[in-house]
Coordinates of C-alpha atoms in Angstrom, one line a residue:
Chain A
X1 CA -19.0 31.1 -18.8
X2 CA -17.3 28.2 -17.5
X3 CA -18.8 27.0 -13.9
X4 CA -15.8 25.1 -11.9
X5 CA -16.2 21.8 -11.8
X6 CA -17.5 20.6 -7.8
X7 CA -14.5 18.6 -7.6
X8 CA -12.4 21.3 -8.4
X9 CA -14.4 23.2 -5.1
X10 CA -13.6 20.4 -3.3
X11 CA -9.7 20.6 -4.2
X12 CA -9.4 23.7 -3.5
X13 CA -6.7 24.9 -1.3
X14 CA -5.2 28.5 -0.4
X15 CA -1.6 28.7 0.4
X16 CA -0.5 30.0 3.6
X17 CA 2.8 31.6 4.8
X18 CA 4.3 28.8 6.3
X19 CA 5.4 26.9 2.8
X20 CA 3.5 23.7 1.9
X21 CA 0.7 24.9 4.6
X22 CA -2.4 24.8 3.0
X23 CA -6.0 25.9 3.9
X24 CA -9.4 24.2 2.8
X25 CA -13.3 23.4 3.4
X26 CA -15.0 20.1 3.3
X27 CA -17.3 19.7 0.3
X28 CA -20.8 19.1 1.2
X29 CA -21.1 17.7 -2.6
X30 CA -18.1 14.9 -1.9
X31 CA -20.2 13.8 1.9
X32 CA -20.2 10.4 2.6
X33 CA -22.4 8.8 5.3
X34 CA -20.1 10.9 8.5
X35 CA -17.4 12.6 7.2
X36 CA -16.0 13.2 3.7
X37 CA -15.9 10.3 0.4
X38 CA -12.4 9.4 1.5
X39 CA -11.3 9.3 -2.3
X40 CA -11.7 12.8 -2.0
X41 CA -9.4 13.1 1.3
X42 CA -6.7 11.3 -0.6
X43 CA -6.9 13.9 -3.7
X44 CA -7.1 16.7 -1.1
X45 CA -3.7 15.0 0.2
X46 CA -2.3 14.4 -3.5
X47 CA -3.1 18.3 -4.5
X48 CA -1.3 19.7 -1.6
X49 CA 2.0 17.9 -3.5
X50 CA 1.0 19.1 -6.5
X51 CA 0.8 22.6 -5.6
X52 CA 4.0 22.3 -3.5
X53 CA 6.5 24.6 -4.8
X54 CA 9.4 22.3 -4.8
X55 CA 7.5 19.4 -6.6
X56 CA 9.8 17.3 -8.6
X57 CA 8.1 15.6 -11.5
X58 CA 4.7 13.3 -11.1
X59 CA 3.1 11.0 -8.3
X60 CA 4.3 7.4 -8.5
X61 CA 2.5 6.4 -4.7
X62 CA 0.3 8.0 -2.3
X63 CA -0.8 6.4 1.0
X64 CA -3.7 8.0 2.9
X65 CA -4.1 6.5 6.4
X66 CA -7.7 8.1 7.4
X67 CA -6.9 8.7 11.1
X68 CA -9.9 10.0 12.7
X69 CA -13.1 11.2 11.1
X70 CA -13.2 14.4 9.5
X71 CA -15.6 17.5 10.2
X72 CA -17.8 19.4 8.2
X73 CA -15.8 22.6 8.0
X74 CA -12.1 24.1 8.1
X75 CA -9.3 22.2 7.5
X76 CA -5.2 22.9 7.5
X77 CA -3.1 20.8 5.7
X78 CA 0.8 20.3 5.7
X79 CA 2.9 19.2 2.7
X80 CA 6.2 18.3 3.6
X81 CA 9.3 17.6 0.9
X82 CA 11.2 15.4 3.6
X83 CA 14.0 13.8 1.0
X84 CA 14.5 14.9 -3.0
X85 CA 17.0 12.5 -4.8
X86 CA 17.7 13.0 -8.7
X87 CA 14.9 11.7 -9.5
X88 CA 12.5 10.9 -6.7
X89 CA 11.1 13.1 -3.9
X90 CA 9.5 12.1 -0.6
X91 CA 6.5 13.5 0.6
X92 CA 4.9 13.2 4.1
X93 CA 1.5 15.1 4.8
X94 CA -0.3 16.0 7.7
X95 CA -4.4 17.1 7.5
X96 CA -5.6 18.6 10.4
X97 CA -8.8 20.5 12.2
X98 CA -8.9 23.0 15.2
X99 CA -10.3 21.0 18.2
X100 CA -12.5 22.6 21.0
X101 CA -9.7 24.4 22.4
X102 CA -8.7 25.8 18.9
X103 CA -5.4 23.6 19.2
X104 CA -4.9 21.6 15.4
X105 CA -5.3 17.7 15.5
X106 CA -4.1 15.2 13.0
X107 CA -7.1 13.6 11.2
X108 CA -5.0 12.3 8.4
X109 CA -1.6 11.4 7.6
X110 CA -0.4 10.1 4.6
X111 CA 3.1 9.7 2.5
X112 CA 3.3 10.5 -1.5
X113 CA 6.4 10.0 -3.9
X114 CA 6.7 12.2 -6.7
X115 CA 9.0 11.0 -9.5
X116 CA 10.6 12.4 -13.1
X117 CA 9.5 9.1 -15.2
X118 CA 11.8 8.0 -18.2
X119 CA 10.1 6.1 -21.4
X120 CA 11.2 2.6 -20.5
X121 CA 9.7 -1.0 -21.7
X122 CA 6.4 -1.5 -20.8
X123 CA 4.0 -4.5 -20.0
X124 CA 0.6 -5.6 -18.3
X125 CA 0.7 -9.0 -16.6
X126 CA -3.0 -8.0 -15.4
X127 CA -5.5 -9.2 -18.0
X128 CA -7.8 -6.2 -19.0
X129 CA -11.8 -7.7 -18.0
X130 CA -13.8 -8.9 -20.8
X131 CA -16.6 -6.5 -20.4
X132 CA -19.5 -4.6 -22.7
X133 CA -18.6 -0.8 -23.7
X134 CA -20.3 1.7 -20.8
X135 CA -23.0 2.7 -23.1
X136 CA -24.3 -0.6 -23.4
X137 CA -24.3 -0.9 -19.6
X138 CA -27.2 1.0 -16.7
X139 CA -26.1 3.5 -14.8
X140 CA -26.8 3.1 -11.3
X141 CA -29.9 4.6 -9.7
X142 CA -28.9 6.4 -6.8
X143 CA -31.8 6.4 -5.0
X144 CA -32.9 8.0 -1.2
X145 CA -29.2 6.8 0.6
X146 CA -28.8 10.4 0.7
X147 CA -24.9 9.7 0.3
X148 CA -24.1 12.8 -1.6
X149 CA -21.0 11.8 -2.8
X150 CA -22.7 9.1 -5.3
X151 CA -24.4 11.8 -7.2
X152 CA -21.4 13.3 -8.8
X153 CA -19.7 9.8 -10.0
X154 CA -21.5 8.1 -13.8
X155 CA -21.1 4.4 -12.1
X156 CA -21.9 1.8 -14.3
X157 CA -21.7 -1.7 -13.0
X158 CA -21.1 -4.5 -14.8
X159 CA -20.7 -7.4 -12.0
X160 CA -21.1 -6.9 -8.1
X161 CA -23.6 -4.7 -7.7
X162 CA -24.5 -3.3 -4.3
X163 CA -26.6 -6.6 -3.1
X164 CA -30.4 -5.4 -2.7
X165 CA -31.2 -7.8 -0.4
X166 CA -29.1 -8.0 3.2
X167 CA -30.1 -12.1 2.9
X168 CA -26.4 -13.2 3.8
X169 CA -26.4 -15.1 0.4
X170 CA -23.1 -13.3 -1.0
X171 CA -20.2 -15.9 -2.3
X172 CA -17.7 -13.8 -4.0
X173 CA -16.1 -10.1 -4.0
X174 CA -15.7 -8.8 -7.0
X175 CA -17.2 -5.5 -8.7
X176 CA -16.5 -4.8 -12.5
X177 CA -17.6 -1.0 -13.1
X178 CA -17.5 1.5 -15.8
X179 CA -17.0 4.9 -14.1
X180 CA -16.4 9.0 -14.6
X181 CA -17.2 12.1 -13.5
X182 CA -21.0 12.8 -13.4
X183 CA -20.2 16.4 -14.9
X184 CA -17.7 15.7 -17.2
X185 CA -14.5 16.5 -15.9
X186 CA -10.6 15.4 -17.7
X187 CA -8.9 13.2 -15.8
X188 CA -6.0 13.9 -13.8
X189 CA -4.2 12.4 -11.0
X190 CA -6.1 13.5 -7.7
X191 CA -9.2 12.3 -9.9
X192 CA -7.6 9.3 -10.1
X193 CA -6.4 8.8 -6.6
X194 CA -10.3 9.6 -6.0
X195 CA -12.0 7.1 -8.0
X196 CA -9.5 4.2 -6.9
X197 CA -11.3 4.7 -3.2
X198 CA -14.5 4.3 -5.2
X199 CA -15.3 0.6 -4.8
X200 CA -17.6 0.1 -1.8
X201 CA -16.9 -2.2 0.9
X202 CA -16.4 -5.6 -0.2
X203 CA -17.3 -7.2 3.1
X204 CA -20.8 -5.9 1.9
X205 CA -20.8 -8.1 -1.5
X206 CA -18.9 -11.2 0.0
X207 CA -21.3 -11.7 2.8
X208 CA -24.9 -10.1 1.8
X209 CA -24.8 -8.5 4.9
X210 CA -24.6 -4.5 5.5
X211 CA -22.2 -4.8 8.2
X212 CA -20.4 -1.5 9.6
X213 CA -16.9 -0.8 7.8
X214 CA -14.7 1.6 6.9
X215 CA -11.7 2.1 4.8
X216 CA -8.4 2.6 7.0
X217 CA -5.8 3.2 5.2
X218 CA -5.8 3.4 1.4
X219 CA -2.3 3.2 -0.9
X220 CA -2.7 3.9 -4.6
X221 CA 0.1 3.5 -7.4
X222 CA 0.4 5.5 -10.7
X223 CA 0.9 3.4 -13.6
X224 CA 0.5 6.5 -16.0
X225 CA 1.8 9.8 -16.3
X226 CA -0.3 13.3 -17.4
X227 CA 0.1 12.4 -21.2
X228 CA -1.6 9.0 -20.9
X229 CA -3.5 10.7 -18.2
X230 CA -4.7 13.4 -20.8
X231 CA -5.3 10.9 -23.8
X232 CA -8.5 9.7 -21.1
X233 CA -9.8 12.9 -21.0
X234 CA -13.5 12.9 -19.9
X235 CA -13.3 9.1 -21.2
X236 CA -14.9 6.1 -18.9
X237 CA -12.3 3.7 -16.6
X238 CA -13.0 0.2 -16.3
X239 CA -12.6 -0.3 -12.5
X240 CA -11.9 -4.0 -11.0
X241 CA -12.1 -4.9 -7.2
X242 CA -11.8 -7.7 -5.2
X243 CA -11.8 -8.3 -1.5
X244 CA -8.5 -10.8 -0.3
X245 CA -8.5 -11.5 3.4
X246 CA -11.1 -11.2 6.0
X247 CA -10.1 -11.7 10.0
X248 CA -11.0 -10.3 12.9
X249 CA -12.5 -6.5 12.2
X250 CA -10.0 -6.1 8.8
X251 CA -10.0 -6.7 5.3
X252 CA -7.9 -5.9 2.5
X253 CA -9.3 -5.1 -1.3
X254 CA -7.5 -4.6 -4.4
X255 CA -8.4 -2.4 -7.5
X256 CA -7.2 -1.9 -10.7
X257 CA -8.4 1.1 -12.8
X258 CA -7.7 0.7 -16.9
X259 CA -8.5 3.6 -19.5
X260 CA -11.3 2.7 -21.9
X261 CA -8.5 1.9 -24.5
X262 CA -7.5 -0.5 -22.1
X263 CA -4.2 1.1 -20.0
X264 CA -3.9 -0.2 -16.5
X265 CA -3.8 3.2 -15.2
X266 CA -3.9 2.5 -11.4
X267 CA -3.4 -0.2 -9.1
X268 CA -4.9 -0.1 -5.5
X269 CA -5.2 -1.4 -2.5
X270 CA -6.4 -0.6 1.3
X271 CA -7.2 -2.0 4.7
X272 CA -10.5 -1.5 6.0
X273 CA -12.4 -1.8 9.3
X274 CA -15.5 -4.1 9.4
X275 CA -17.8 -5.3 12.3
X276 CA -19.3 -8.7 13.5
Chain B
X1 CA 23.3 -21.0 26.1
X2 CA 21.1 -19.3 23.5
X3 CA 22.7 -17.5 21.5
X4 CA 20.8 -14.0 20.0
X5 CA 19.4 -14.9 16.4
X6 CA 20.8 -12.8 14.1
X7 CA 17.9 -11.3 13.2
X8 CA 17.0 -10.0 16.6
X9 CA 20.5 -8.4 16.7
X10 CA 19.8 -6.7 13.1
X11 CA 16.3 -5.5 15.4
X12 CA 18.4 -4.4 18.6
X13 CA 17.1 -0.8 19.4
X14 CA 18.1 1.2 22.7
X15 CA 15.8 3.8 23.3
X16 CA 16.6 7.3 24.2
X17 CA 16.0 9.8 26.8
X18 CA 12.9 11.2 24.2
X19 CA 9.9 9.1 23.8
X20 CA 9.8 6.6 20.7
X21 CA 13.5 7.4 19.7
X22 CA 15.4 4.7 19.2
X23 CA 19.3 4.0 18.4
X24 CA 20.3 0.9 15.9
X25 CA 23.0 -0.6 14.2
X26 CA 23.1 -1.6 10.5
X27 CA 22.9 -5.2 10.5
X28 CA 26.4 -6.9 8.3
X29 CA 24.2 -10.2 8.1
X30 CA 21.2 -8.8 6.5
X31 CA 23.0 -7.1 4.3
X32 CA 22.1 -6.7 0.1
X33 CA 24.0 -5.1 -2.2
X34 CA 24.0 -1.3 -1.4
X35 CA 22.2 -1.1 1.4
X36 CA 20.2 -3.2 4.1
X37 CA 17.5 -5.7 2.9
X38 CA 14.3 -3.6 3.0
X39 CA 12.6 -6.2 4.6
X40 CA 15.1 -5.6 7.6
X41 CA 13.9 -2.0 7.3
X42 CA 10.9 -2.5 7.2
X43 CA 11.2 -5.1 10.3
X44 CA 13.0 -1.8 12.4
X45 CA 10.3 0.6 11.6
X46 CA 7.8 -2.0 12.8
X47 CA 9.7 -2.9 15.9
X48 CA 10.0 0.8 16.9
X49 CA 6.9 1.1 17.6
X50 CA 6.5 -2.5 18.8
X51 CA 8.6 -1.0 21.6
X52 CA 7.0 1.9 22.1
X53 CA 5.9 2.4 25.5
X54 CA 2.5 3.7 24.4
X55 CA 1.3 1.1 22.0
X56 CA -2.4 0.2 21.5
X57 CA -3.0 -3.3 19.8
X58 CA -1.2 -5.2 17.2
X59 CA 0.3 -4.3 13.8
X60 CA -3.0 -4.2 11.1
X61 CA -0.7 -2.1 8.1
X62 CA 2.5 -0.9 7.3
X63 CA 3.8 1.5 4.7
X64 CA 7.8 2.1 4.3
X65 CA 8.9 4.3 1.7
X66 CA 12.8 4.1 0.9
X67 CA 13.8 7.8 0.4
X68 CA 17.4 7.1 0.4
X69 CA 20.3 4.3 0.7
X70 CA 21.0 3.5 4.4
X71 CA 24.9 3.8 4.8
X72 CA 26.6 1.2 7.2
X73 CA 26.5 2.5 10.9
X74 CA 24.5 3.8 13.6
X75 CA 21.0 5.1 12.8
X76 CA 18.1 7.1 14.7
X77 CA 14.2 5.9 14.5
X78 CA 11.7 8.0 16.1
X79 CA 8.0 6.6 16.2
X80 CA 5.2 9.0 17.2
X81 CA 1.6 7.8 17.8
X82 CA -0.5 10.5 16.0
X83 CA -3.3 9.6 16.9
X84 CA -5.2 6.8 19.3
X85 CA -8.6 6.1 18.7
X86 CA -10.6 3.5 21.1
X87 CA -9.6 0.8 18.8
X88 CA -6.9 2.0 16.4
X89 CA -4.0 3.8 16.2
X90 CA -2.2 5.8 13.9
X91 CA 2.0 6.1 13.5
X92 CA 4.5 7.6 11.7
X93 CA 8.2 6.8 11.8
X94 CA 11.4 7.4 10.5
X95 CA 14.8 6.4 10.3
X96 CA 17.4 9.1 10.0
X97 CA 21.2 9.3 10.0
X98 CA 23.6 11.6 10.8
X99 CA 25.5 13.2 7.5
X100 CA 29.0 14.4 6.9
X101 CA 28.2 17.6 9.1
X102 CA 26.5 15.2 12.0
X103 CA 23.2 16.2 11.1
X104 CA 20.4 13.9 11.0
X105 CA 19.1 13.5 7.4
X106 CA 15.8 11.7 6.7
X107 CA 16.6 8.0 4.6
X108 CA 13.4 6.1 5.6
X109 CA 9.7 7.3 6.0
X110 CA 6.9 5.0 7.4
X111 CA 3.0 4.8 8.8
X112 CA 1.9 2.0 10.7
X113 CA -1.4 1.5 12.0
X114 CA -2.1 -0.5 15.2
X115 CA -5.5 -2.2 16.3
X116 CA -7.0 -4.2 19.4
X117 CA -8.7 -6.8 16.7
X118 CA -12.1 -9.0 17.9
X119 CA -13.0 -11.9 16.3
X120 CA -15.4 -11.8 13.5
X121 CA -16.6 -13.5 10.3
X122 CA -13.2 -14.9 8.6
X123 CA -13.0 -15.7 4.6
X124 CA -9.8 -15.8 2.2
X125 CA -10.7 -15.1 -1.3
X126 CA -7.6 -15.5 -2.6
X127 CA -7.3 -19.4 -3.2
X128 CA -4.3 -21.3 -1.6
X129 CA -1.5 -22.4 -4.3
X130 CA -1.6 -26.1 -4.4
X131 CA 2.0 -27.3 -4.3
X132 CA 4.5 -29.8 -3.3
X133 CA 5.3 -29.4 0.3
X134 CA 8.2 -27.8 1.9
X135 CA 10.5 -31.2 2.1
X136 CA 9.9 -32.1 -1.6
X137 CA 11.6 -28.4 -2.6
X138 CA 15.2 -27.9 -3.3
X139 CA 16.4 -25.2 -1.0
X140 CA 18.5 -22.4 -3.3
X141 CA 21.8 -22.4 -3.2
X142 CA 23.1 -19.0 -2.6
X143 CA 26.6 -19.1 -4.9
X144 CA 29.0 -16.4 -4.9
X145 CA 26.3 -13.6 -5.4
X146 CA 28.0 -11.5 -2.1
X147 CA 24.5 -11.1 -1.0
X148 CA 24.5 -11.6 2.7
X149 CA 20.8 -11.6 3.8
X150 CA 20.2 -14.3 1.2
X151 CA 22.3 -16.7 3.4
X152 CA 20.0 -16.1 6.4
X153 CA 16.8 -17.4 4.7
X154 CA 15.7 -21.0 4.1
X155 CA 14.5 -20.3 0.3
X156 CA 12.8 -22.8 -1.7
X157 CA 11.6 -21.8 -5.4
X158 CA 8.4 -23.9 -6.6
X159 CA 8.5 -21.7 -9.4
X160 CA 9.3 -18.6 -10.8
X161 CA 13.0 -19.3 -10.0
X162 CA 15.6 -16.3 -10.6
X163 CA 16.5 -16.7 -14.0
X164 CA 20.1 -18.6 -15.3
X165 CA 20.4 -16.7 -18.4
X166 CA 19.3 -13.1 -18.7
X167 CA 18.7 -14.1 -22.6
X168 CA 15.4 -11.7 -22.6
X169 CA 13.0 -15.1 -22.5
X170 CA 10.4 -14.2 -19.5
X171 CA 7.3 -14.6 -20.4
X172 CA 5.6 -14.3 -16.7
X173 CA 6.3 -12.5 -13.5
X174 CA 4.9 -15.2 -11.1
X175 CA 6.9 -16.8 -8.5
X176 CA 5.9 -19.7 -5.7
X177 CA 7.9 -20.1 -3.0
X178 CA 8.1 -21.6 0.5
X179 CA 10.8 -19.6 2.9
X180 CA 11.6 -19.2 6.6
X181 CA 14.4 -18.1 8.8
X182 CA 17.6 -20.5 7.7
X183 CA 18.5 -20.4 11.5
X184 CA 15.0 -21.3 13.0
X185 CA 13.3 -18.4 14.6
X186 CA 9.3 -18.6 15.6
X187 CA 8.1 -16.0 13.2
X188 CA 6.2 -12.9 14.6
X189 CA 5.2 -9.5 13.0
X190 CA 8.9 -8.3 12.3
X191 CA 9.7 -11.3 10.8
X192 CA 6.8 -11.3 8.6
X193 CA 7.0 -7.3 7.5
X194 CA 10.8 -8.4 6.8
X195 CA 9.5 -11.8 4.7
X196 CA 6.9 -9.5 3.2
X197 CA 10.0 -7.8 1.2
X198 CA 11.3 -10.9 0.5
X199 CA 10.5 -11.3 -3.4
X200 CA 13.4 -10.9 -5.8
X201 CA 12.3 -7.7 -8.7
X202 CA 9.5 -9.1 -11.2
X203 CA 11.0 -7.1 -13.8
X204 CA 14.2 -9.8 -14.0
X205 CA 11.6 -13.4 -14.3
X206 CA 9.1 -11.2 -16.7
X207 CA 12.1 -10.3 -18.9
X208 CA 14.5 -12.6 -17.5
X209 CA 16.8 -9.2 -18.2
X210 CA 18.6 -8.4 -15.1
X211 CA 18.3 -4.8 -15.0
X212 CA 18.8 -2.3 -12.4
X213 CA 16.1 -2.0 -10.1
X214 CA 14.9 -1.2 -6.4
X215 CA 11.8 -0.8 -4.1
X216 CA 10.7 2.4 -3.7
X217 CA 7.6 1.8 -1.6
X218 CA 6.0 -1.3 0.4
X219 CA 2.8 -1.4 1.9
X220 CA 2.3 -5.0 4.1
X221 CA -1.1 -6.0 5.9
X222 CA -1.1 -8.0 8.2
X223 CA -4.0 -10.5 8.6
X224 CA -2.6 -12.5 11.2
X225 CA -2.9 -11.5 15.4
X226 CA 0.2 -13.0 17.4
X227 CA -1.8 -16.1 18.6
X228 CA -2.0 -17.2 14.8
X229 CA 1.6 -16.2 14.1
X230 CA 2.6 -18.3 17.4
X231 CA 0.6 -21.1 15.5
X232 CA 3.0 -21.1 12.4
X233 CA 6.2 -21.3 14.8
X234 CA 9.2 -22.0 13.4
X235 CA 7.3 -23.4 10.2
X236 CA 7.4 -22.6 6.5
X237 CA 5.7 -20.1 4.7
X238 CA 4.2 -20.0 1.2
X239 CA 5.1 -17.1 -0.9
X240 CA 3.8 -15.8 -3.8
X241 CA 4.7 -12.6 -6.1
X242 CA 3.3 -11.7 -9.1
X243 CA 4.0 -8.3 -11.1
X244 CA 1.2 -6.2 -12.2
X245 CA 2.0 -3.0 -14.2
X246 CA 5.6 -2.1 -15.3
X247 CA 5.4 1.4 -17.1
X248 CA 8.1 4.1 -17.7
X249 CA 10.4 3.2 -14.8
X250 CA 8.6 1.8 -12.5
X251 CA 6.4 -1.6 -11.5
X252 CA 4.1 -2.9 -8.8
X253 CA 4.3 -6.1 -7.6
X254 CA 1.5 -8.1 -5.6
X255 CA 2.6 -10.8 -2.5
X256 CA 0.8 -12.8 -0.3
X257 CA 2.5 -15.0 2.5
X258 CA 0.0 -17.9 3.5
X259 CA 1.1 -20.2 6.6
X260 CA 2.0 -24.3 5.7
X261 CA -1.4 -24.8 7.0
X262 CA -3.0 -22.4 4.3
X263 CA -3.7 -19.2 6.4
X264 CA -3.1 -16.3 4.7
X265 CA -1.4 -14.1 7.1
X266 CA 0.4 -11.8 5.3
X267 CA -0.7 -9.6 1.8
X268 CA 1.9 -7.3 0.6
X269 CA 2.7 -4.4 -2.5
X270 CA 5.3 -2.3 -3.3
X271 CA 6.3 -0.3 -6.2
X272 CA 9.9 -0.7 -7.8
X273 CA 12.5 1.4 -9.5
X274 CA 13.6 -0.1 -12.9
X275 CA 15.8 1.0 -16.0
X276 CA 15.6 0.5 -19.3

């Protein structure tokens, strides 16, 4: 008996008449602190694509602007093929929740291109981090946050840990982490647009301080496609991220996601809200 | 007399009867070599909802995705607040125009989110480039590349010039760069999404190979509210562009646009078509 994986539940999305309508249910497994992890929002967004009918070969970009918050319960999403060229399609997506008066309201929108990749030359011009192999680094404890979401990644930090004290003392905003599916799970891509929303706020680490903040909008690009995806298989990725600028209520943060053999698999970025 | 700045003419929208739908021109002075410069398109899509009689805040991000080549001629931009928070809002746009059987067909898609921004804790950690200043830079000379936008910029390579001979010699994919309007114009959020797009394809300086290639996808935040961008005037800004990942077709490439005085206002990817 295989058991389906809980991020499989969360994924999980009936068709409806209308093509490229989709129906689904918030995972209580996937909760963050008030609505949904918002890495799994963006793979909720990516699977719609992928089950669209009229998908054109693999997912080069996907931005995920998180709207308004998201609640426990029924959802409807929209996929939307607005432009297919030869060899690139166009995607723009719509998630949306029945309000009081059982009219639908756009939580989330978010754009996707889908592309049929050709072998081509290749190159890094990212260094891969110097870092000790996962099983010679802790996995993090994740103690009574009672953020459910935490309990089904195998984090591993390396550098930039959460800060355990709130003492203001912070002086740079970088994490290095090992990470994977807590129940092993083979990567694919809405895993992968998942974990690049995994780095937690780096207001947080720069300052020492637990300041309110939330990502905004979240745009993730595909270095790999579902060969090199499958040669990761339940394998660890060596996640990098760093905040950039910090001004009045927004930062940005970058992330870079390599395979344990060292592929830059991912690149990342995203805007989020801070306070104070 | 004061004459319109080309760039505002390339901008010019007249709204329509409906709400948020605009009509525009293709610009002849901003033009590149099949199509507008994206940065141009990118500007219209941000100016659209500039314009828009129902707009909360100031820019905070931007996502254009190029879905097809904009023909020379009228076009069509309709911007639609989704969604207005207390603080934020949410937009999509797009630019459409009308095909053979005077139907509008879909070329551009866009997000933009909006924010009232208060002041809070400022940081950059992304360290300023220490280089010569603006006056001790050779502006580039333009030549008989029949690029017209290139004429309408005040370019001056540090580094990471476009290569002279496409002998396959790259061996990095940085460039440094100080750039402005070549017809003075005080910079404001149009100017800077447009600047944003400004960086010629990594993929020629890594390989120094001048290949076919073409944004796909740019994503701009802006860190910068109008006060700061009426600070930098009609002044120089510091550009730099670095490639990250180029797999199978397609590369990212990073930018950040810092003001002369070293404010980075500006941080910018996109993801890029190449062959071969």
């Amino acid at each position: 008996m295989t058991a389906t994986h809980n991020f499989d539940k969360a994924l999980a999305l009936t068709p409806g008449t209308q093509r490229g309508h989709f129906a689904g249910t918030t995972s209580p497994d996937y909760w963050n602190m008030v609505g949904p992890f918002g890495g799994t929002t963006a793979a909720i967004v990516l699977q719609s694509v992928l089950l669209h009918p009229e998908l054109l070969g693999a997912p080069i970009a996907i931005t995920v602007n998180y709207a308004s918050a998201i609640e426990r319960g029924a959802f409807e999403v929209q996929a939307t093929p607005v432009r297919t060229n030869r060899s690139t399609q166009h995607w723009t997506i719509h998630i949306t929740q029945a309000d009081a008066n059982g009219e639908q309201q756009v939580n989330t929108t978010a754009t996707v291109v889908t592309a049929a990749r050709r072998e081509t030359w290749r190159a890094s011009d990212i260094p891969v981090p110097q870092v000790p192999p996962p099983a010679e680094v802790a996995r993090m404890g994740i103690g009574p946050s009672g953020v459910a979401w935490l309990n089904h990644y195998d984090m591993r930090p390396i550098s930039g840990h959460v800060p355990t004290k709130w003492d203001g003392s912070g002086d740079h905003s970088e994490t290095r982490i090992w990470l994977r599916d807590a129940e092993p799970r083979a990567l694919d891509f809405a895993s992968l647009a998942s974990m690049s929303d995994m780095f937690y706020p780096r207001v947080w680490l720069r300052r020492a301080k637990h300041v309110p903040a939330g990502t905004v909008s979240i745009t993730t690009y595909f270095h790999a496609g579902k060969a090199e995806l499958a040669e990761v298989g339940t394998g660890y990725l060596l996640g990098r991220a760093t905040g950039q600028r910090f001004h009045n209520g927004f930062f940005d943060q970058a992330a870079q996601l390599w395979s344990e053999a060292g592929e830059l698999l991912a690149t990342s970025n995203q805007i989020v809200y801070f306070k104070e």
